[in-house]
C-alpha atoms as a printed R data frame, in Angstrom:
    type eleno elety resid chain resno       x       y       z
1   ATOM     1    CA   MET     A     1  -0.443 -37.612 -35.691
2   ATOM     2    CA   PHE     A     2  -0.983 -35.152 -32.827
3   ATOM     3    CA   ILE     A     3  -4.711 -35.968 -32.821
4   ATOM     4    CA   VAL     A     4  -4.005 -39.707 -32.645
5   ATOM     5    CA   ALA     A     5  -1.402 -39.186 -29.905
6   ATOM     6    CA   GLY     A     6  -3.864 -37.013 -27.995
7   ATOM     7    CA   LEU     A     7  -6.643 -39.597 -28.266
8   ATOM     8    CA   LEU     A     8  -4.254 -42.309 -27.070
9   ATOM     9    CA   TYR     A     9  -2.395 -40.564 -24.262
10  ATOM    10    CA   LEU     A    10  -4.715 -37.887 -22.851
11  ATOM    11    CA   PRO     A    11  -7.236 -40.438 -21.446
12  ATOM    12    CA   PHE     A    12  -4.393 -42.347 -19.800
13  ATOM    13    CA   LEU     A    13  -2.917 -39.150 -18.325
14  ATOM    14    CA   TRP     A    14  -6.379 -38.183 -17.002
15  ATOM    15    CA   THR     A    15  -6.852 -41.677 -15.553
16  ATOM    16    CA   THR     A    16  -3.422 -41.488 -13.913
17  ATOM    17    CA   TYR     A    17  -4.361 -38.137 -12.363
18  ATOM    18    CA   LEU     A    18  -7.684 -39.538 -11.098
19  ATOM    19    CA   SER     A    19  -5.832 -42.441  -9.456
20  ATOM    20    CA   PHE     A    20  -4.329 -39.912  -7.007
21  ATOM    21    CA   THR     A    21  -7.710 -38.376  -6.169
22  ATOM    22    CA   ARG     A    22 -11.038 -39.203  -4.531
23  ATOM    23    CA   TYR     A    23 -13.715 -38.634  -7.161
24  ATOM    24    CA   ARG     A    24 -17.266 -39.999  -7.451
25  ATOM    25    CA   GLY     A    25 -18.263 -38.231 -10.666
26  ATOM    26    CA   LEU     A    26 -19.603 -35.033  -9.127
27  ATOM    27    CA   GLY     A    27 -17.705 -31.884  -8.190
28  ATOM    28    CA   ALA     A    28 -13.945 -31.539  -8.401
29  ATOM    29    CA   PRO     A    29 -11.555 -34.447  -7.723
30  ATOM    30    CA   GLU     A    30  -9.950 -34.280  -4.246
31  ATOM    31    CA   TRP     A    31  -6.194 -34.973  -4.178
32  ATOM    32    CA   VAL     A    32  -5.426 -37.897  -1.791
33  ATOM    33    CA   GLY     A    33  -1.907 -38.859  -2.913
34  ATOM    34    CA   LEU     A    34  -1.193 -42.611  -2.706
35  ATOM    35    CA   ASP     A    35  -4.279 -43.487  -0.630
36  ATOM    36    CA   ASN     A    36  -5.977 -45.323  -3.508
37  ATOM    37    CA   TYR     A    37  -2.867 -47.425  -4.163
38  ATOM    38    CA   GLN     A    38  -2.492 -48.209  -0.443
39  ATOM    39    CA   ALA     A    39  -6.136 -49.288  -0.301
40  ATOM    40    CA   LEU     A    40  -5.715 -51.328  -3.497
41  ATOM    41    CA   PHE     A    41  -2.656 -53.258  -2.312
42  ATOM    42    CA   SER     A    42  -4.147 -53.884   1.150
43  ATOM    43    CA   ASP     A    43  -7.323 -55.379  -0.381
44  ATOM    44    CA   PRO     A    44  -7.244 -59.223  -0.144
45  ATOM    45    CA   ALA     A    45  -9.433 -59.373  -3.262
46  ATOM    46    CA   LEU     A    46  -6.513 -57.964  -5.276
47  ATOM    47    CA   LEU     A    47  -4.621 -61.227  -4.714
48  ATOM    48    CA   THR     A    48  -7.620 -63.138  -6.124
49  ATOM    49    CA   SER     A    49  -7.707 -60.845  -9.174
50  ATOM    50    CA   LEU     A    50  -3.955 -61.266  -9.676
51  ATOM    51    CA   ARG     A    51  -4.211 -65.057  -9.343
52  ATOM    52    CA   ASN     A    52  -7.095 -65.259 -11.821
53  ATOM    53    CA   THR     A    53  -5.320 -62.908 -14.246
54  ATOM    54    CA   ALA     A    54  -2.174 -65.074 -14.022
55  ATOM    55    CA   LEU     A    55  -4.306 -68.174 -14.713
56  ATOM    56    CA   TRP     A    56  -5.789 -66.419 -17.752
57  ATOM    57    CA   VAL     A    57  -2.308 -65.549 -19.074
58  ATOM    58    CA   ALA     A    58  -1.000 -69.102 -18.622
59  ATOM    59    CA   GLY     A    59  -4.200 -70.715 -19.920
60  ATOM    60    CA   THR     A    60  -4.443 -68.429 -22.948
61  ATOM    61    CA   ILE     A    61  -0.866 -69.243 -23.937
62  ATOM    62    CA   ILE     A    62  -1.111 -72.997 -23.381
63  ATOM    63    CA   VAL     A    63  -4.621 -73.864 -24.598
64  ATOM    64    CA   PRO     A    64  -5.572 -71.775 -27.680
65  ATOM    65    CA   VAL     A    65  -1.987 -71.351 -28.912
66  ATOM    66    CA   GLY     A    66  -1.281 -75.076 -28.406
67  ATOM    67    CA   ILE     A    67  -4.539 -76.161 -30.045
68  ATOM    68    CA   GLY     A    68  -4.017 -73.696 -32.906
69  ATOM    69    CA   LEU     A    69  -0.513 -75.041 -33.536
70  ATOM    70    CA   LEU     A    70  -1.779 -78.646 -33.415
71  ATOM    71    CA   ILE     A    71  -4.587 -77.920 -35.898
72  ATOM    72    CA   ALA     A    72  -2.194 -76.117 -38.247
73  ATOM    73    CA   VAL     A    73   0.410 -78.897 -38.247
74  ATOM    74    CA   LEU     A    74  -2.171 -81.677 -38.679
75  ATOM    75    CA   THR     A    75  -4.073 -79.971 -41.526
76  ATOM    76    CA   TYR     A    76  -1.098 -78.391 -43.307
77  ATOM    77    CA   ASN     A    77  -0.549 -80.062 -46.686
78  ATOM    78    CA   MET     A    78  -3.663 -82.159 -46.058
79  ATOM    79    CA   ARG     A    79  -6.180 -82.428 -48.873
80  ATOM    80    CA   PHE     A    80  -9.191 -80.257 -47.997
81  ATOM    81    CA   GLY     A    81  -7.219 -78.968 -44.984
82  ATOM    82    CA   GLY     A    82  -8.949 -75.599 -45.273
83  ATOM    83    CA   TRP     A    83 -12.336 -77.262 -44.807
84  ATOM    84    CA   PHE     A    84 -11.086 -79.040 -41.680
85  ATOM    85    CA   ARG     A    85  -9.914 -75.690 -40.258
86  ATOM    86    CA   LEU     A    86 -13.138 -73.857 -41.109
87  ATOM    87    CA   PRO     A    87 -15.184 -75.082 -38.073
88  ATOM    88    CA   PHE     A    88 -12.450 -73.773 -35.773
89  ATOM    89    CA   LEU     A    89 -12.457 -70.361 -37.491
90  ATOM    90    CA   ILE     A    90 -16.216 -69.727 -37.258
91  ATOM    91    CA   PRO     A    91 -16.192 -68.925 -33.466
92  ATOM    92    CA   TYR     A    92 -13.675 -66.124 -34.127
93  ATOM    93    CA   ALA     A    93 -16.403 -64.259 -36.022
94  ATOM    94    CA   ILE     A    94 -18.557 -64.287 -32.873
95  ATOM    95    CA   SER     A    95 -18.205 -61.495 -30.326
96  ATOM    96    CA   GLY     A    96 -16.897 -62.190 -26.832
97  ATOM    97    CA   VAL     A    97 -20.346 -61.350 -25.461
98  ATOM    98    CA   ALA     A    98 -21.957 -64.024 -27.642
99  ATOM    99    CA   VAL     A    99 -19.289 -66.537 -26.586
100 ATOM   100    CA   GLY     A   100 -20.114 -65.769 -22.957
101 ATOM   101    CA   VAL     A   101 -23.847 -66.218 -23.558
102 ATOM   102    CA   ILE     A   102 -23.379 -69.550 -25.391
103 ATOM   103    CA   TRP     A   103 -21.011 -71.053 -22.826
104 ATOM   104    CA   GLY     A   104 -22.999 -69.603 -19.939
105 ATOM   105    CA   PHE     A   105 -26.008 -71.580 -21.218
106 ATOM   106    CA   ILE     A   106 -23.871 -74.724 -21.513
107 ATOM   107    CA   LEU     A   107 -22.079 -74.453 -18.148
108 ATOM   108    CA   GLN     A   108 -24.744 -73.008 -15.864
109 ATOM   109    CA   SER     A   109 -26.074 -75.165 -13.029
110 ATOM   110    CA   GLY     A   110 -28.461 -77.671 -14.603
111 ATOM   111    CA   GLY     A   111 -27.321 -76.497 -18.032
112 ATOM   112    CA   ALA     A   112 -26.651 -78.360 -21.252
113 ATOM   113    CA   LEU     A   113 -23.325 -79.910 -20.159
114 ATOM   114    CA   THR     A   114 -24.690 -81.125 -16.823
115 ATOM   115    CA   GLN     A   115 -27.759 -82.638 -18.496
116 ATOM   116    CA   ALA     A   116 -25.654 -84.323 -21.217
117 ATOM   117    CA   MET     A   117 -23.218 -85.823 -18.676
118 ATOM   118    CA   ASP     A   118 -26.080 -86.963 -16.479
119 ATOM   119    CA   PHE     A   119 -27.853 -88.551 -19.471
120 ATOM   120    CA   VAL     A   120 -24.850 -90.686 -20.480
121 ATOM   121    CA   GLY     A   121 -23.907 -91.394 -16.836
122 ATOM   122    CA   LEU     A   122 -20.522 -89.646 -16.825
123 ATOM   123    CA   PRO     A   123 -18.997 -88.759 -13.427
124 ATOM   124    CA   GLY     A   124 -18.794 -85.062 -12.548
125 ATOM   125    CA   ALA     A   125 -22.276 -84.149 -13.700
126 ATOM   126    CA   GLU     A   126 -22.898 -82.539 -10.316
127 ATOM   127    CA   SER     A   127 -19.962 -80.123 -10.779
128 ATOM   128    CA   ARG     A   128 -20.797 -76.455 -10.262
129 ATOM   129    CA   TRP     A   129 -18.866 -75.221 -13.263
130 ATOM   130    CA   LEU     A   130 -19.409 -71.487 -12.767
131 ATOM   131    CA   LEU     A   131 -19.791 -71.427  -8.990
132 ATOM   132    CA   ASP     A   132 -16.668 -73.083  -7.586
133 ATOM   133    CA   ALA     A   133 -13.253 -71.391  -7.831
134 ATOM   134    CA   PRO     A   134 -10.866 -71.880  -9.534
135 ATOM   135    CA   LEU     A   135 -12.987 -74.286 -11.629
136 ATOM   136    CA   ASN     A   136 -15.039 -71.331 -12.941
137 ATOM   137    CA   THR     A   137 -11.861 -69.617 -14.208
138 ATOM   138    CA   PHE     A   138 -10.662 -72.813 -15.893
139 ATOM   139    CA   VAL     A   139 -13.923 -73.386 -17.778
140 ATOM   140    CA   MET     A   140 -14.048 -69.733 -18.878
141 ATOM   141    CA   ILE     A   141 -10.492 -70.074 -20.222
142 ATOM   142    CA   GLY     A   142 -11.795 -73.074 -22.164
143 ATOM   143    CA   ALA     A   143 -14.643 -70.971 -23.560
144 ATOM   144    CA   ALA     A   144 -12.202 -68.258 -24.663
145 ATOM   145    CA   ALA     A   145  -9.933 -70.925 -26.194
146 ATOM   146    CA   TRP     A   146 -12.900 -72.183 -28.255
147 ATOM   147    CA   GLN     A   147 -13.054 -68.742 -29.863
148 ATOM   148    CA   ALA     A   148  -9.313 -68.050 -30.279
149 ATOM   149    CA   SER     A   149  -7.883 -71.406 -31.412
150 ATOM   150    CA   GLY     A   150  -9.045 -71.075 -35.032
151 ATOM   151    CA   VAL     A   151  -7.333 -67.745 -35.746
152 ATOM   152    CA   ASN     A   152  -4.140 -69.041 -34.115
153 ATOM   153    CA   ALA     A   153  -4.316 -72.075 -36.424
154 ATOM   154    CA   LEU     A   154  -4.720 -69.743 -39.408
155 ATOM   155    CA   LEU     A   155  -1.645 -67.717 -38.373
156 ATOM   156    CA   PHE     A   156   0.436 -70.876 -37.913
157 ATOM   157    CA   VAL     A   157  -0.666 -72.189 -41.342
158 ATOM   158    CA   ILE     A   158   0.519 -68.911 -42.890
159 ATOM   159    CA   GLY     A   159   3.828 -69.420 -41.087
160 ATOM   160    CA   LEU     A   160   4.103 -73.009 -42.362
161 ATOM   161    CA   GLN     A   161   3.379 -71.892 -45.917
162 ATOM   162    CA   SER     A   162   6.219 -69.352 -45.719
163 ATOM   163    CA   ILE     A   163   8.825 -72.007 -44.864
164 ATOM   164    CA   PRO     A   164  11.115 -72.671 -47.886
165 ATOM   165    CA   LYS     A   165  10.685 -76.074 -49.541
166 ATOM   166    CA   GLU     A   166  14.420 -76.856 -49.742
167 ATOM   167    CA   PRO     A   167  15.086 -77.528 -46.014
168 ATOM   168    CA   LEU     A   168  11.946 -79.666 -45.810
169 ATOM   169    CA   GLU     A   169  12.959 -81.767 -48.824
170 ATOM   170    CA   ALA     A   170  16.523 -82.099 -47.481
171 ATOM   171    CA   ALA     A   171  15.153 -83.270 -44.124
172 ATOM   172    CA   ARG     A   172  12.914 -85.839 -45.837
173 ATOM   173    CA   VAL     A   173  15.911 -87.141 -47.813
174 ATOM   174    CA   ASP     A   174  17.723 -87.573 -44.467
175 ATOM   175    CA   GLY     A   175  14.790 -89.623 -43.195
176 ATOM   176    CA   ALA     A   176  13.159 -87.003 -40.973
177 ATOM   177    CA   SER     A   177   9.394 -87.231 -40.497
178 ATOM   178    CA   GLY     A   178   6.735 -86.868 -37.840
179 ATOM   179    CA   TRP     A   179   7.965 -85.500 -34.499
180 ATOM   180    CA   ARG     A   180  11.593 -85.214 -35.683
181 ATOM   181    CA   MET     A   181  10.542 -83.098 -38.673
182 ATOM   182    CA   PHE     A   182   8.433 -80.876 -36.402
183 ATOM   183    CA   SER     A   183  10.973 -80.418 -33.582
184 ATOM   184    CA   SER     A   184  14.062 -79.998 -35.800
185 ATOM   185    CA   ILE     A   185  12.716 -78.078 -38.823
186 ATOM   186    CA   LEU     A   186   9.169 -76.737 -38.485
187 ATOM   187    CA   TRP     A   187   9.207 -75.482 -34.881
188 ATOM   188    CA   PRO     A   188  12.514 -73.526 -35.138
189 ATOM   189    CA   MET     A   189  11.284 -71.858 -38.341
190 ATOM   190    CA   LEU     A   190   7.936 -71.016 -36.717
191 ATOM   191    CA   ARG     A   191   9.519 -69.323 -33.693
192 ATOM   192    CA   PRO     A   192   9.310 -65.726 -35.066
193 ATOM   193    CA   LEU     A   193   5.594 -66.167 -35.745
194 ATOM   194    CA   THR     A   194   5.101 -67.944 -32.416
195 ATOM   195    CA   THR     A   195   6.640 -64.914 -30.686
196 ATOM   196    CA   VAL     A   196   3.977 -62.684 -32.261
197 ATOM   197    CA   VAL     A   197   1.095 -65.090 -31.493
198 ATOM   198    CA   VAL     A   198   2.146 -65.569 -27.856
199 ATOM   199    CA   GLY     A   199   2.765 -61.828 -27.395
200 ATOM   200    CA   LEU     A   200  -0.708 -60.975 -28.677
201 ATOM   201    CA   SER     A   201  -2.204 -63.695 -26.461
202 ATOM   202    CA   ILE     A   202  -0.482 -62.291 -23.355
203 ATOM   203    CA   VAL     A   203  -1.815 -58.776 -23.978
204 ATOM   204    CA   ALA     A   204  -5.342 -60.070 -24.771
205 ATOM   205    CA   SER     A   205  -5.447 -62.279 -21.658
206 ATOM   206    CA   LEU     A   206  -4.383 -59.427 -19.359
207 ATOM   207    CA   LYS     A   207  -7.320 -57.377 -20.682
208 ATOM   208    CA   THR     A   208  -9.866 -60.214 -20.451
209 ATOM   209    CA   PHE     A   209 -13.272 -58.764 -19.650
210 ATOM   210    CA   ASP     A   210 -16.252 -59.662 -21.844
211 ATOM   211    CA   VAL     A   211 -16.344 -63.450 -21.368
212 ATOM   212    CA   VAL     A   212 -15.850 -63.197 -17.583
213 ATOM   213    CA   TYR     A   213 -18.386 -60.410 -17.163
214 ATOM   214    CA   ILE     A   214 -21.091 -62.191 -19.166
215 ATOM   215    CA   MET     A   215 -20.561 -65.611 -17.579
216 ATOM   216    CA   THR     A   216 -19.988 -64.772 -13.881
217 ATOM   217    CA   GLN     A   217 -19.552 -60.991 -13.500
218 ATOM   218    CA   GLY     A   218 -16.468 -61.885 -11.440
219 ATOM   219    CA   GLY     A   219 -18.454 -63.945  -8.951
220 ATOM   220    CA   PRO     A   220 -19.675 -65.670  -7.002
221 ATOM   221    CA   GLY     A   221 -18.428 -63.056  -4.562
222 ATOM   222    CA   ARG     A   222 -15.231 -61.959  -6.286
223 ATOM   223    CA   SER     A   223 -13.846 -65.464  -6.832
224 ATOM   224    CA   SER     A   224 -13.458 -65.239 -10.631
225 ATOM   225    CA   GLU     A   225 -12.612 -61.561 -10.846
226 ATOM   226    CA   THR     A   226  -9.726 -60.419 -13.066
227 ATOM   227    CA   LEU     A   227  -7.955 -57.054 -12.946
228 ATOM   228    CA   ALA     A   228 -10.117 -55.740 -15.799
229 ATOM   229    CA   ILE     A   229 -13.296 -56.724 -13.937
230 ATOM   230    CA   THR     A   230 -11.928 -55.106 -10.753
231 ATOM   231    CA   MET     A   231 -11.312 -51.885 -12.674
232 ATOM   232    CA   TYR     A   232 -14.850 -51.925 -14.120
233 ATOM   233    CA   ARG     A   233 -16.476 -52.681 -10.745
234 ATOM   234    CA   GLU     A   234 -14.629 -49.930  -8.896
235 ATOM   235    CA   THR     A   235 -15.252 -47.333 -11.627
236 ATOM   236    CA   PHE     A   236 -18.745 -47.976 -12.966
237 ATOM   237    CA   VAL     A   237 -20.440 -50.013 -10.206
238 ATOM   238    CA   GLN     A   238 -18.962 -48.440  -7.054
239 ATOM   239    CA   SER     A   239 -18.445 -45.023  -8.753
240 ATOM   240    CA   GLU     A   240 -14.995 -44.861  -7.141
241 ATOM   241    CA   TYR     A   241 -13.250 -43.294 -10.113
242 ATOM   242    CA   GLY     A   242 -10.020 -42.724  -8.177
243 ATOM   243    CA   MET     A   243  -9.751 -46.379  -7.148
244 ATOM   244    CA   GLY     A   244 -10.755 -47.471 -10.664
245 ATOM   245    CA   GLY     A   245  -7.986 -45.269 -12.038
246 ATOM   246    CA   ALA     A   246  -5.476 -46.870  -9.649
247 ATOM   247    CA   VAL     A   247  -6.483 -50.368 -10.831
248 ATOM   248    CA   SER     A   248  -6.254 -49.176 -14.454
249 ATOM   249    CA   VAL     A   249  -2.739 -47.782 -13.972
250 ATOM   250    CA   PHE     A   250  -1.675 -50.979 -12.164
251 ATOM   251    CA   LEU     A   251  -3.095 -53.121 -15.000
252 ATOM   252    CA   THR     A   252  -1.249 -50.989 -17.576
253 ATOM   253    CA   VAL     A   253   2.034 -51.406 -15.672
254 ATOM   254    CA   VAL     A   254   1.507 -55.187 -15.442
255 ATOM   255    CA   THR     A   255   0.706 -55.424 -19.179
256 ATOM   256    CA   LEU     A   256   3.737 -53.347 -20.217
257 ATOM   257    CA   THR     A   257   6.058 -55.231 -17.843
258 ATOM   258    CA   ALA     A   258   4.892 -58.650 -19.070
259 ATOM   259    CA   SER     A   259   5.106 -57.620 -22.745
260 ATOM   260    CA   ILE     A   260   8.564 -56.060 -22.451
261 ATOM   261    CA   ALA     A   261   9.916 -58.973 -20.386
262 ATOM   262    CA   TYR     A   262   8.616 -61.507 -22.913
263 ATOM   263    CA   LEU     A   263   9.931 -59.613 -25.950
264 ATOM   264    CA   ARG     A   264  13.344 -59.040 -24.331
265 ATOM   265    CA   ARG     A   265  13.606 -62.755 -23.535
266 ATOM   266    CA   GLN     A   266  12.723 -63.709 -27.102
267 ATOM   267    CA   LEU     A   267  15.168 -61.203 -28.597
268 ATOM   268    CA   SER     A   268  18.005 -62.349 -26.303
269 ATOM   269    CA   GLU     A   269  17.369 -65.990 -27.279
270 ATOM   270    CA   ARG     A   270  17.470 -65.079 -30.982
271 ATOM   271    CA   LYS     A   271  20.776 -63.238 -30.512
272 ATOM   272    CA   ALA     A   272  22.198 -66.272 -28.717
273 ATOM   273    CA   LEU     A   273  21.384 -68.569 -31.664
């Protein structure tokens, strides 16, 4: 247990220490106090990273969780429902790097999507999917949703299968079906699982790195940069380990704050029921 705790906490403590120093990888770190944090919060690019990270959080909750829930509800109790869900599960077996490569090929200027839209005469074929902000962030959220929707559908199907038969049969006897069955019976009983799925999605979206780095590397300029990309750029591209540590600590605080706030809200709502 001490080894695991050491592996988990010692790197964070070292990163926190570096965030108060000026260190470029050679020699001893020089203590500079809060200078890195002052420089971080006075950087206009931080607002862009925060905006893009917020878009990722909102998009990752709405799109893949919503699509996963829709797939689960539509295919639950359907004959051969597992086969209908299978195409949505296959992308989950692909790494984030591969997802970035595939969608980068599709969305690049003059890429597969542009050529297909131009061929059938659809409007918008001239769109610069990966070059214009915030369009580039939106399409990358779509690429990440393509990968994550299937596993969310699988989790929701497991939740649907755990619902007792008696309330469902009683609701059918009372004439409930369709939207009324979903909103009155299925959705309330899925809320504990939905809390887990949304919580995991929030944490994953705050750490988003691979898809963004492969598709745009945070560019053009820094228009599609997220906090994780900012941390990587400062640390491993600029070799500003102190500034990278400051971004890392700030990202950790944001992730913990968002997770605790969401869980506290869910727990208070459950107590109120």
